[in-house]
Coordinates of C-alpha atoms and ligand atoms in Angstrom, one line a residue:
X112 CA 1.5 24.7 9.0
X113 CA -0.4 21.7 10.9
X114 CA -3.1 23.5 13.3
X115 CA -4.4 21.9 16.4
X116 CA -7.2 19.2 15.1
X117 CA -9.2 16.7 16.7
X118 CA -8.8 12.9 15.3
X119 CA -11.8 10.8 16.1
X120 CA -10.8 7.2 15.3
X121 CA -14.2 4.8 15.5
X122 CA -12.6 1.3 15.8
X123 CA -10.7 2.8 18.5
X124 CA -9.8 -0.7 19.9
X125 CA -9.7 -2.7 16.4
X126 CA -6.4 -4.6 15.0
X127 CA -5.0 -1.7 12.8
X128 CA -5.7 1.0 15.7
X129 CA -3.6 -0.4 17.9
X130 CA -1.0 -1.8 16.1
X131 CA -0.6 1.3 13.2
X132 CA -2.5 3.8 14.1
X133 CA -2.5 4.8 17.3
X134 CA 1.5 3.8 17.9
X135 CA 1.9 6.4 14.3
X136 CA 0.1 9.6 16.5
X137 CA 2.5 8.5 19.2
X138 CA 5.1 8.9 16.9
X139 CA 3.7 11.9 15.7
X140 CA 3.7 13.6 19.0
X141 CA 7.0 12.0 20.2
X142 CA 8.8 13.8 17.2
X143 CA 6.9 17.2 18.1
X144 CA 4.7 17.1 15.4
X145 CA 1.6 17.2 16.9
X146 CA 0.5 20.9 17.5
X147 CA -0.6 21.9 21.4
X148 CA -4.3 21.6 21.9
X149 CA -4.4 18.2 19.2
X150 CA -6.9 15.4 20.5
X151 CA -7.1 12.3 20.0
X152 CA -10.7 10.7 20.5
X153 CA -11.0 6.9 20.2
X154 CA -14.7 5.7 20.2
X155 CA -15.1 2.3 21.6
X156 CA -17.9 0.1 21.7
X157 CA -18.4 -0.2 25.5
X158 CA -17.8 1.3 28.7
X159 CA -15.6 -0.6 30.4
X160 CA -13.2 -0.7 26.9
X161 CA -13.3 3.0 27.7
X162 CA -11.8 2.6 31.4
X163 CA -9.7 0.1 30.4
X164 CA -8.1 1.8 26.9
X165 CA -4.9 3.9 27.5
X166 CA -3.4 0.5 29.5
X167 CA -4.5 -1.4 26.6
X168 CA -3.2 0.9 24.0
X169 CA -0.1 1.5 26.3
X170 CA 0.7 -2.2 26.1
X171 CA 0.1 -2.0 22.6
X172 CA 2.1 0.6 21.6
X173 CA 5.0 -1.1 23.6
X174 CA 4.5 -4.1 21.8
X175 CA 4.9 -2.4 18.3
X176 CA 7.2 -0.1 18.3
X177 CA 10.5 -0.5 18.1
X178 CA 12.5 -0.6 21.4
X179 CA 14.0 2.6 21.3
X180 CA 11.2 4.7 21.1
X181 CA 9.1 4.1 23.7
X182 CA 9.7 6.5 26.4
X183 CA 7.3 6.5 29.3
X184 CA 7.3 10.0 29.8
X185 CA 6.6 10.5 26.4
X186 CA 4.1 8.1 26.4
X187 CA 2.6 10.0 29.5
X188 CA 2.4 12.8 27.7
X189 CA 0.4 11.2 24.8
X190 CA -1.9 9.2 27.2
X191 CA -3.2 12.9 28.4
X192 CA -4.5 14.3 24.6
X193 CA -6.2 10.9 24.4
X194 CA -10.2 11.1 25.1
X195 CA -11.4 7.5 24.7
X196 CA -16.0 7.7 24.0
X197 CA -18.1 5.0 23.9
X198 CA -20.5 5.0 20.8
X199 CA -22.4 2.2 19.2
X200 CA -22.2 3.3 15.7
X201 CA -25.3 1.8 14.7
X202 CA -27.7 3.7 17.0
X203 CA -28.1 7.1 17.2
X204 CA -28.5 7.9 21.1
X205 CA -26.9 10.5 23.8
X206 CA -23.4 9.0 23.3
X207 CA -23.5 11.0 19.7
X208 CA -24.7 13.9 21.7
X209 CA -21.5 13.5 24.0
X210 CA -19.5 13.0 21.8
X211 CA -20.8 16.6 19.4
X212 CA -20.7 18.5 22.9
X213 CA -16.6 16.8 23.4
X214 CA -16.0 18.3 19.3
X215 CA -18.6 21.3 19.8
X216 CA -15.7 22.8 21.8
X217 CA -13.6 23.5 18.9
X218 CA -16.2 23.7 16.2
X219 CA -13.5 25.5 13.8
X220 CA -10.7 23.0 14.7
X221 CA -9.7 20.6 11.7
X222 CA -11.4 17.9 12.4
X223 CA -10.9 13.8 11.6
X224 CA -13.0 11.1 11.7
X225 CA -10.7 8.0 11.0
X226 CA -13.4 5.0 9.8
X227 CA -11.1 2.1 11.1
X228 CA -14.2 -0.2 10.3
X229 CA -15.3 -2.6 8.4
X230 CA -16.9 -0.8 5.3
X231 CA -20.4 -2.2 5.9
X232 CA -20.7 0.2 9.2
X233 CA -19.8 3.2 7.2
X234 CA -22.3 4.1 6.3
X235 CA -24.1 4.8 9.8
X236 CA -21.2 6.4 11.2
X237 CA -21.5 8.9 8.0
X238 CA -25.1 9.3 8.8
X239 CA -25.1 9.6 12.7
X240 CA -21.8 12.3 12.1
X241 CA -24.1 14.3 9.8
X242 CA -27.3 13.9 12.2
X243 CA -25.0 14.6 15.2
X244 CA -23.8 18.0 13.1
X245 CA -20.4 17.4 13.2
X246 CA -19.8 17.2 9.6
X247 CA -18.5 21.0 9.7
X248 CA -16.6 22.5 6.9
X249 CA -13.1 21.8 8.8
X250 CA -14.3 18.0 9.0
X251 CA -13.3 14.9 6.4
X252 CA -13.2 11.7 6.7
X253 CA -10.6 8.9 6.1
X254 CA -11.7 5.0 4.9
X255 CA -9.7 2.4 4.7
X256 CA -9.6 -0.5 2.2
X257 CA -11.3 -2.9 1.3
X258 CA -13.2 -0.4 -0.9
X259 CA -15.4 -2.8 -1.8
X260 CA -15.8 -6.7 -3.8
X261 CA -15.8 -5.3 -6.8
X262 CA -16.9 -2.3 -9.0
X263 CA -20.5 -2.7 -8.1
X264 CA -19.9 -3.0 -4.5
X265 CA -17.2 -0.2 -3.8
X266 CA -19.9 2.2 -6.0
X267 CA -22.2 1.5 -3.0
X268 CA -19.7 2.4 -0.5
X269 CA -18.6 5.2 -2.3
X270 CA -22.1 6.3 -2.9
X271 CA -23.3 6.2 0.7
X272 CA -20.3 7.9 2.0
X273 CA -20.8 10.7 -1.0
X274 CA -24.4 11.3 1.0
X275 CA -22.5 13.6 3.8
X276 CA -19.1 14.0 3.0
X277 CA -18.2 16.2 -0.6
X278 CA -15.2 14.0 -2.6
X279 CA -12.6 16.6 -1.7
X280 CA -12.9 15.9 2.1
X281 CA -13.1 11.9 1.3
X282 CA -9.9 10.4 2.1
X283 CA -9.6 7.0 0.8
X284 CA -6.3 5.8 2.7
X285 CA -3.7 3.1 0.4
X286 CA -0.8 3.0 2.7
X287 CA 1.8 2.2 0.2
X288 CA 1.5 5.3 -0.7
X289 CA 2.6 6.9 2.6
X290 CA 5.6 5.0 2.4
X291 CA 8.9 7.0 1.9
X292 CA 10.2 5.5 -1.1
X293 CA 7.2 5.1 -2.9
X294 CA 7.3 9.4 -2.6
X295 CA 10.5 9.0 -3.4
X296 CA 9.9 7.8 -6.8
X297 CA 8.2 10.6 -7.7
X298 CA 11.0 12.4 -6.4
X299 CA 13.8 10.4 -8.5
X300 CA 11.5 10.0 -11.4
X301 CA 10.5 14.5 -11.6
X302 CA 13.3 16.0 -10.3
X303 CA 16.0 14.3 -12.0
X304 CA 17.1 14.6 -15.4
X305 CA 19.0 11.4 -15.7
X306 CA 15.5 9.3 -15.4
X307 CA 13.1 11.8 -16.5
X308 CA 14.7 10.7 -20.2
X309 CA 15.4 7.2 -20.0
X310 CA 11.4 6.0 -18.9
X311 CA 10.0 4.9 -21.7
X312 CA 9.6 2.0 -24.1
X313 CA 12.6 3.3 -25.7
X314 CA 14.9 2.6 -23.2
X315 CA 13.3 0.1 -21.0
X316 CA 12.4 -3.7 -21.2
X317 CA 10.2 -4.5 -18.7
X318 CA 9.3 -3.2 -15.3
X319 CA 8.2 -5.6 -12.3
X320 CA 6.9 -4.7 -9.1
X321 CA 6.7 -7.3 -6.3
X322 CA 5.2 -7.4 -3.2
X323 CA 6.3 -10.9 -1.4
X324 CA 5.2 -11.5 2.2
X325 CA 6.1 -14.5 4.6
X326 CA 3.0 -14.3 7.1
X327 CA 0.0 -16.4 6.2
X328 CA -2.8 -16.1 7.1
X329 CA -2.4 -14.2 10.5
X330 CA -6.0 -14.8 11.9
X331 CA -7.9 -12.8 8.9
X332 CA -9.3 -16.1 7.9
X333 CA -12.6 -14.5 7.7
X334 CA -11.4 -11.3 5.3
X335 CA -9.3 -12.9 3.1
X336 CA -11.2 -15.8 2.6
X337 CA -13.4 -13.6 1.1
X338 CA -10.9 -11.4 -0.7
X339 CA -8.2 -13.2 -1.6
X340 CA -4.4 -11.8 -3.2
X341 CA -5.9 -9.9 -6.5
X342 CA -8.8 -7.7 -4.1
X343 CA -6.4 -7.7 -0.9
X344 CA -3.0 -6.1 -2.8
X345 CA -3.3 -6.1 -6.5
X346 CA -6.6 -4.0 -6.8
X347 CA -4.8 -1.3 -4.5
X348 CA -1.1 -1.3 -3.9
X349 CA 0.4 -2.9 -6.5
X350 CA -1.8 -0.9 -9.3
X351 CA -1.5 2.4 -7.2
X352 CA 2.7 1.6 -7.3
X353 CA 2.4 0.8 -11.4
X354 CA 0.4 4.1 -11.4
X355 CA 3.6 6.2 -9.6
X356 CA 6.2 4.3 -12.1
X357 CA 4.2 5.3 -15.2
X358 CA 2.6 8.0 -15.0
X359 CA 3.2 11.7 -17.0
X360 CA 4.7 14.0 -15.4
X361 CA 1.8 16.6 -13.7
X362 CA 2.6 19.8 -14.4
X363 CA 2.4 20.7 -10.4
X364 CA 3.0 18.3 -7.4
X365 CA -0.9 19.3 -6.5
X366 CA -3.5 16.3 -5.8
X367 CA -5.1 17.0 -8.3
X368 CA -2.8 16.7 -10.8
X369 CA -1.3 14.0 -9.5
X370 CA -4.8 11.9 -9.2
X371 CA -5.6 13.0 -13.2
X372 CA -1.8 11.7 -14.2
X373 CA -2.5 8.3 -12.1
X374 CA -6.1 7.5 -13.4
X375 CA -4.7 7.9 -17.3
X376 CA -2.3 5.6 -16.4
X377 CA -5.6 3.0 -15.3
X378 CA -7.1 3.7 -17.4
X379 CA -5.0 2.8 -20.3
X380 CA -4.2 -0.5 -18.7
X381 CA -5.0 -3.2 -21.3
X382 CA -7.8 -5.0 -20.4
X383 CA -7.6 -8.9 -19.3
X384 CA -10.5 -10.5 -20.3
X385 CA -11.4 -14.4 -21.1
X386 CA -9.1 -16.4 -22.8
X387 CA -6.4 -13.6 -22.3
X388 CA -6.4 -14.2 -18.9
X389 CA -5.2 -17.6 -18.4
X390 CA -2.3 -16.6 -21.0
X391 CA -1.4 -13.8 -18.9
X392 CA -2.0 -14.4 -14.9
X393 CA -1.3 -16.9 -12.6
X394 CA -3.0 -17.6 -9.6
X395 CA -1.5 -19.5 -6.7
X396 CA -2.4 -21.0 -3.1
X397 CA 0.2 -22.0 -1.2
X398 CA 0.3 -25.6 0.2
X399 CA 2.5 -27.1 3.6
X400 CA 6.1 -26.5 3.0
X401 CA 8.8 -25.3 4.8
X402 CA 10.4 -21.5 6.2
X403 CA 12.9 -21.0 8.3
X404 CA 13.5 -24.9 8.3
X405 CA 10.5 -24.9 10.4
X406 CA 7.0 -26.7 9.2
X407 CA 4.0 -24.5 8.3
X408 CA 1.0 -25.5 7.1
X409 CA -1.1 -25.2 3.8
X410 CA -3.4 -22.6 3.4
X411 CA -6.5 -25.0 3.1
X412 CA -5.1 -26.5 6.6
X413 CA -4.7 -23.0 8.1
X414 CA -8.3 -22.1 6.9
X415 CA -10.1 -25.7 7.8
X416 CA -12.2 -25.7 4.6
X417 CA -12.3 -26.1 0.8
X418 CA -11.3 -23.3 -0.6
X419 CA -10.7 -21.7 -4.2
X420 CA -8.8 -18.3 -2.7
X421 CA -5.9 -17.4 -4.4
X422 CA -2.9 -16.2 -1.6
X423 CA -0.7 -15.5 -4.7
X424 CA -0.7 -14.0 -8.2
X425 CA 1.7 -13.3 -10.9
X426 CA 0.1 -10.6 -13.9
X427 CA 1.4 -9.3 -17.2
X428 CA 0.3 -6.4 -17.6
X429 CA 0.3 -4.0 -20.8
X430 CA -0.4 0.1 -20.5
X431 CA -1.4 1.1 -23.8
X432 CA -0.1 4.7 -24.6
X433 CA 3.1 5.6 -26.6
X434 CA 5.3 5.3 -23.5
X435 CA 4.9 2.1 -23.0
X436 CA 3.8 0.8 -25.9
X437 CA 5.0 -3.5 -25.7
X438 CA 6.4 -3.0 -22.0
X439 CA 5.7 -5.8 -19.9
X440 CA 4.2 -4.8 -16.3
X441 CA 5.0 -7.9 -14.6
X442 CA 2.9 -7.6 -11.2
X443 CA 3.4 -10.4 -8.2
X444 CA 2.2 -10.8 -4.7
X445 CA 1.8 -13.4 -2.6
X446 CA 1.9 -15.1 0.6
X447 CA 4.0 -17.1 2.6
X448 CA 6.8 -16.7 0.2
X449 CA 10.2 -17.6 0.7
X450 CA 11.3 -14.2 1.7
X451 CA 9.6 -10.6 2.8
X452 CA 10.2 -7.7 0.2
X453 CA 8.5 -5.3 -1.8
X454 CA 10.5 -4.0 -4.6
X455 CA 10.1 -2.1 -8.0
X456 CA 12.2 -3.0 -11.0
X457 CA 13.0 -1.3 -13.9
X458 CA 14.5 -3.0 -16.3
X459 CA 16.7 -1.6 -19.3
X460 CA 17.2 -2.7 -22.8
X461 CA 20.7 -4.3 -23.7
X462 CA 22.8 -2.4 -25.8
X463 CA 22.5 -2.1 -29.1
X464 CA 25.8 -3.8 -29.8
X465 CA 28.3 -6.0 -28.0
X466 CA 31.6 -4.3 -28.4
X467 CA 33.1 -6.6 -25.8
X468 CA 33.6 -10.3 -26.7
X469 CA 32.8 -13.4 -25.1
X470 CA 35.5 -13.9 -23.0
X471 CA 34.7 -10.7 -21.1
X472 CA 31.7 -12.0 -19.6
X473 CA 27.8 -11.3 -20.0
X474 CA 26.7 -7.9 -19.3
X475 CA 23.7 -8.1 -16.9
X476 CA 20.9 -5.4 -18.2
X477 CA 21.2 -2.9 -16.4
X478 CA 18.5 -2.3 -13.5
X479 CA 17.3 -0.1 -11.4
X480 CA 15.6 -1.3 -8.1
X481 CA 13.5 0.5 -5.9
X482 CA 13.4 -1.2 -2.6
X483 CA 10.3 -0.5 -0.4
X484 CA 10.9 -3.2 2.1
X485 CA 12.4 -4.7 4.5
X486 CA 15.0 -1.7 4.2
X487 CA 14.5 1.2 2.1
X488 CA 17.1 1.8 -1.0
X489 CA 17.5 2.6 -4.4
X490 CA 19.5 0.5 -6.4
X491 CA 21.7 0.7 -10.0
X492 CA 23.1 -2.2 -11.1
X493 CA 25.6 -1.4 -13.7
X494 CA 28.7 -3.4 -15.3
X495 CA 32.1 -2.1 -14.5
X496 CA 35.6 -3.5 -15.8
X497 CA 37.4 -5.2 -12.9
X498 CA 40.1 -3.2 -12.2
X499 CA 43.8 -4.2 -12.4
X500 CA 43.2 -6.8 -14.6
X501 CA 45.0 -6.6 -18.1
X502 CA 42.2 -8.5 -20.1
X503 CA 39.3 -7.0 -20.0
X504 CA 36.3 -8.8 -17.6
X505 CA 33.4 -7.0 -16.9
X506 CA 31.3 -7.3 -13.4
X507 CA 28.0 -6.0 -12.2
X508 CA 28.7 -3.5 -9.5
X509 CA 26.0 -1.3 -7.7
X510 CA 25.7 1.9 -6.9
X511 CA 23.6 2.1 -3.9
X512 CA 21.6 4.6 -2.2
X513 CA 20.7 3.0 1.5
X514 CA 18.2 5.3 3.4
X515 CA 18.9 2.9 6.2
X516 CA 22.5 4.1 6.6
X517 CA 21.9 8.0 5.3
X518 CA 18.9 8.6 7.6
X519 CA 20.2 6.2 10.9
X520 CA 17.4 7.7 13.2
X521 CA 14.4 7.8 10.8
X522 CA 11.5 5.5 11.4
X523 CA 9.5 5.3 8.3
X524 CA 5.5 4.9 9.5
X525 CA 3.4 5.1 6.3
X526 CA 0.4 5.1 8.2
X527 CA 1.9 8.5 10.5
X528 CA 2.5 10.4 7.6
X529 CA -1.1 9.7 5.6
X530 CA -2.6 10.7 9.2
X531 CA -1.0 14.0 9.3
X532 CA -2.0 14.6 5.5
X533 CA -5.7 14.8 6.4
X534 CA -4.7 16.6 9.6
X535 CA -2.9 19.4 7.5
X536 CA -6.3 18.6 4.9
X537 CA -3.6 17.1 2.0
X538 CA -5.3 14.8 -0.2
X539 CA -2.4 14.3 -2.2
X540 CA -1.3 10.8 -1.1
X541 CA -5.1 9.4 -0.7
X542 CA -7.4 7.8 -3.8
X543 CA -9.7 9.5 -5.7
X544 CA -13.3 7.6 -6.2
X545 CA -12.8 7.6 -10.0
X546 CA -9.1 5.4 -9.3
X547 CA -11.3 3.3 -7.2
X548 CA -13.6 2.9 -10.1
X549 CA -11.0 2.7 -12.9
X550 CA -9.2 -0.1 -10.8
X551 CA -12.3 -1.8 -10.3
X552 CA -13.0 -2.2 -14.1
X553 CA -10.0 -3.3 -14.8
X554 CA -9.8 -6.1 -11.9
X555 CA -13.5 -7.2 -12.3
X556 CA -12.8 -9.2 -15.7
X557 CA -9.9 -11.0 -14.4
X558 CA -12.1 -12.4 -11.3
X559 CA -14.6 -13.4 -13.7
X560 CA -12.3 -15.2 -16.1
X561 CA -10.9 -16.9 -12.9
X562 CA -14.4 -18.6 -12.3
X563 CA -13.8 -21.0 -15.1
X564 CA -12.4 -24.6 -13.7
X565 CA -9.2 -23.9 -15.6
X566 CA -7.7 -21.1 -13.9
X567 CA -8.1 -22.7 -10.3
X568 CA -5.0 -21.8 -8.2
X569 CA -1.9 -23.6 -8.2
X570 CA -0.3 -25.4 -5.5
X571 CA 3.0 -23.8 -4.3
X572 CA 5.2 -24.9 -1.0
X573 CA 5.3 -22.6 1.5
X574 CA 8.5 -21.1 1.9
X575 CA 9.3 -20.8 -2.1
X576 CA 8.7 -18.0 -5.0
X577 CA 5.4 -19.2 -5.7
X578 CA 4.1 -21.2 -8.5
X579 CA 6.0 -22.5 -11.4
X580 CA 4.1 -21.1 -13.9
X581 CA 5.0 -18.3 -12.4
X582 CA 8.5 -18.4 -13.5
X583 CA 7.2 -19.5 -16.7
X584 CA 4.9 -16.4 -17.2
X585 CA 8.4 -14.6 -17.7
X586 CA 10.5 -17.4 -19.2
X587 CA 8.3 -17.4 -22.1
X588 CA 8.9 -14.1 -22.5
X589 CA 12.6 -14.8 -22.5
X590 CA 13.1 -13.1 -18.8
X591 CA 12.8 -14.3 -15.6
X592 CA 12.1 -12.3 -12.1
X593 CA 14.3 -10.4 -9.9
X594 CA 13.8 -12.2 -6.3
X595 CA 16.1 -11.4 -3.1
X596 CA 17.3 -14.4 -1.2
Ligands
BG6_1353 C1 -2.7 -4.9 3.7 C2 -3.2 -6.3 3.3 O1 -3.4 -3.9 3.0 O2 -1.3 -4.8 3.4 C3 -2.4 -7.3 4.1 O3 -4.6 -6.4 3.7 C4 -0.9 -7.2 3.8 O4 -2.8 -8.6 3.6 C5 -0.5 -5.7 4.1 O5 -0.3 -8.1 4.7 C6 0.9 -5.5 3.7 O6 1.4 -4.3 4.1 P1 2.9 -4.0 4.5 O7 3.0 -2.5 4.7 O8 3.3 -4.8 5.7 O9 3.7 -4.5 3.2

């Protein structure tokens, strides 16, 4: 059971409070699953961002959720559990004393702090918290990506935030994960037989996963710039999704278990170093092209300066245990691609004999397609006779499980859901520093390799799949990628 808890969010204004984070605790409270007495406790970096915040958030709120859930009596409701501060997190001054005395009320409430910052300020908010004495056995603290450059880099982070906060109350946020049918597949994958003993190298060819995005840049010129597609969804998402998909089973659901099971899977991923890099990644910027028959421009044009920044890559990846032993991970990301979906594949091995001859068609391998977005679903494709014909013609047909249709009221908000988890002190769903680090290692090598003047990134139009090599990462494999139109 969720007790009353104080969420102190320090960014209180920034791009991800107002458009996830603080429309997810409406949400939260909307749906009556915030208990009486919870506060929410914004810290803002001036005072007049302080007198002018619940408008601003208010606007906000109506701008990103969906039409049908704003209620303004609800929202009124919210507005009054909402205790906007001003702090300057770089000095240590009477605001932190204000702001102590505000949480010193309920010093055994579950306690917060949301670091909605960029990671360089961290470290002082960490520090002032301690100095301030709020860093009480009920408190943790959440962080969001990036976790760092690189493995050096997210050490330091990790490092200074391990100064005042113990690992187990360190909540390192990856929102994929709070995504329903990313739980899901742990669901399907432990709680059904029918799955449980076809995932393995026996039974399955290849597995991609593919996260595909339209937007471009979107004003992050800055951040990404600096980060690029491997750091900014590969080092995190994609590897934490590859994690869920081949994993053991843990012998409990715990987060502990859960977080060993995922970091074997890291770290038996075969490393990509030197000349095995360019053989097995591609690395992609897109250039002027077309979406939605309407003109968009290049990444270079968008950013106004030479850049070597990849906004796409494709990987083949290898886990090297006896599960998988020789099946192909095949990882993709990228933006401004033709359309927006992230999706898991798993593909299955023909069988081992074609009974049926030619003239009844091809069988299509079977599949099984775990749809995170736009819609949430789970997919079999499977070849069926078509009936009423004498002659025998066979037909993929699919047998599909839409969450959109079963669960017509249900807004998934990855972001609500990880709050609540460190509300209710549930680390389940968050990283541990060792993932970080495995992730890291395993990332770092490919950057370097990329350095060389032979793997600069390729040109690809807006508005297609990406690269052509691309395609041809697969093809020479003798398979190509799943895409939706
Ligand atoms: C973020 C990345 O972590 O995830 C963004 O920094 C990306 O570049 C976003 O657009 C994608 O998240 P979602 O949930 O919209 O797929």
């Amino acid at each position: 059971m969720l007790e009353a808890f104080d969420f102190v969010l320090f960014g209180g204004a920034g791009d991800l409070a107002l458009r996830k984070l603080i429309p997810g605790l409406f949400r939260a409270h909307r749906n009556g699953e915030l208990p009486e007495g919870t506060r929410i406790i914004p810290t803002l970096r001036n005072a007049q961002m302080v007198l002018e915040y619940k408008d601003k958030v208010r606007d906000a709120a109506q701008k990103h959720l969906n039409k049908d859930e704003f209620e303004a009596t609800a929202w009124d409701s919210f507005a009054t559990i909402i205790f906007p501060v001003f702090i300057d997190i770089s000095k240590l001054d009477d605001k932190w004393a204000a702001l102590a005395e505000l949480l010193n009320n309920g010093e055994n409430r579950q306690r917060v702090f949301y670091l909605s910052t960029p990671p360089s300020v961290f470290s002082d908010a960490c520090k002032h918290l301690h100095e301030s004495g709020l860093i009480t056995k009920y408190a943790r603290v959440v962080v969001e990506k990036p976790l760092g450059y690189d493995a050096k880099t997210a050490e330091e982070i990790n490092s200074s935030i391990a100064e005042y906060f113990k690992e187990e109350a360190i909540f390192r946020i990856d929102h994929y994960l709070g995504k329903e049918t990313v739980q899901n597949l742990l669901a399907l994958r432990f709680a059904n037989g029918i799955f449980e003993h076809l995932w393995d190298a026996r039974t399955i060819d290849n597995v991609q996963i593919t996260i595909s995005e339209t937007v471009g840049l979107e004003g992050r010129a800055s951040f990404y710039d600096g980060a690029g597609a491997l750091r900014d969804m590969v080092q995190n998402h994609i590897l934490q999704l590859l994690c869920l998909v081949a994993m053991e089973s843990p012998n409990k659901m715990t987060a502990e278990r859960i977080r060993a099971e995922k970091l074997k899977v890291l770290e038996s991923l075969r490393p990509l170093t030197g000349n095995t890099v360019k053989y097995n990644t591609v690395r992609g910027q897109y250039v002027a092209g077309q979406m939605d028959n309407t003109n968009v421009p290049g990444y270079l044009d968008e950013l106004g300066q030479p850049s070597n920044t990849e906004t796409f890559v494709a990987i083949r990846a290898h886990i090297d245990n006896s599960r998988w032993a020789n099946v192909p991970f095949y990882l993709r990301t990228g933006k401004r691609m033709k359309s927006r979906f992230a999706e898991i594949v798993i593909q299955y091995k023909d069988v081992a004999h074609r009974v049926y001859p030619e003239t009844a068609g091809n069988p299509v391998p079977n599949r099984l397609v775990i749809r995170l977005q736009p819609e949430e679903s789970i997919k079999i494709i499977m070849n069926s006779k078509d009936l009423g014909k004498h002659e025998t013609h066979l037909s993929p047909v699919v047998l599909n499980l839409n969450f959109a249709e079963t669960y017509k009221d249900f807004h998934s908000d990855a972001y609500k859901r990880l709050m609540l988890d460190a509300a209710a002190n549930d680390p389940s769903l968050f990283i541990h520093r060792a993932e970080v680090d495995a992730a890291w290692a395993w990332i770092d090598p490919i950057i370097e390799a990329w350095q060389r003047p032979e793997n600069k990134p390729l040109g690809y139009m807006a508005g297609s799949w990406g690269p052509i090599a691309s395609a041809q990462l697969l093809a020479s494999d003798g398979r190509n990628w799943f895409n939706i139109e």
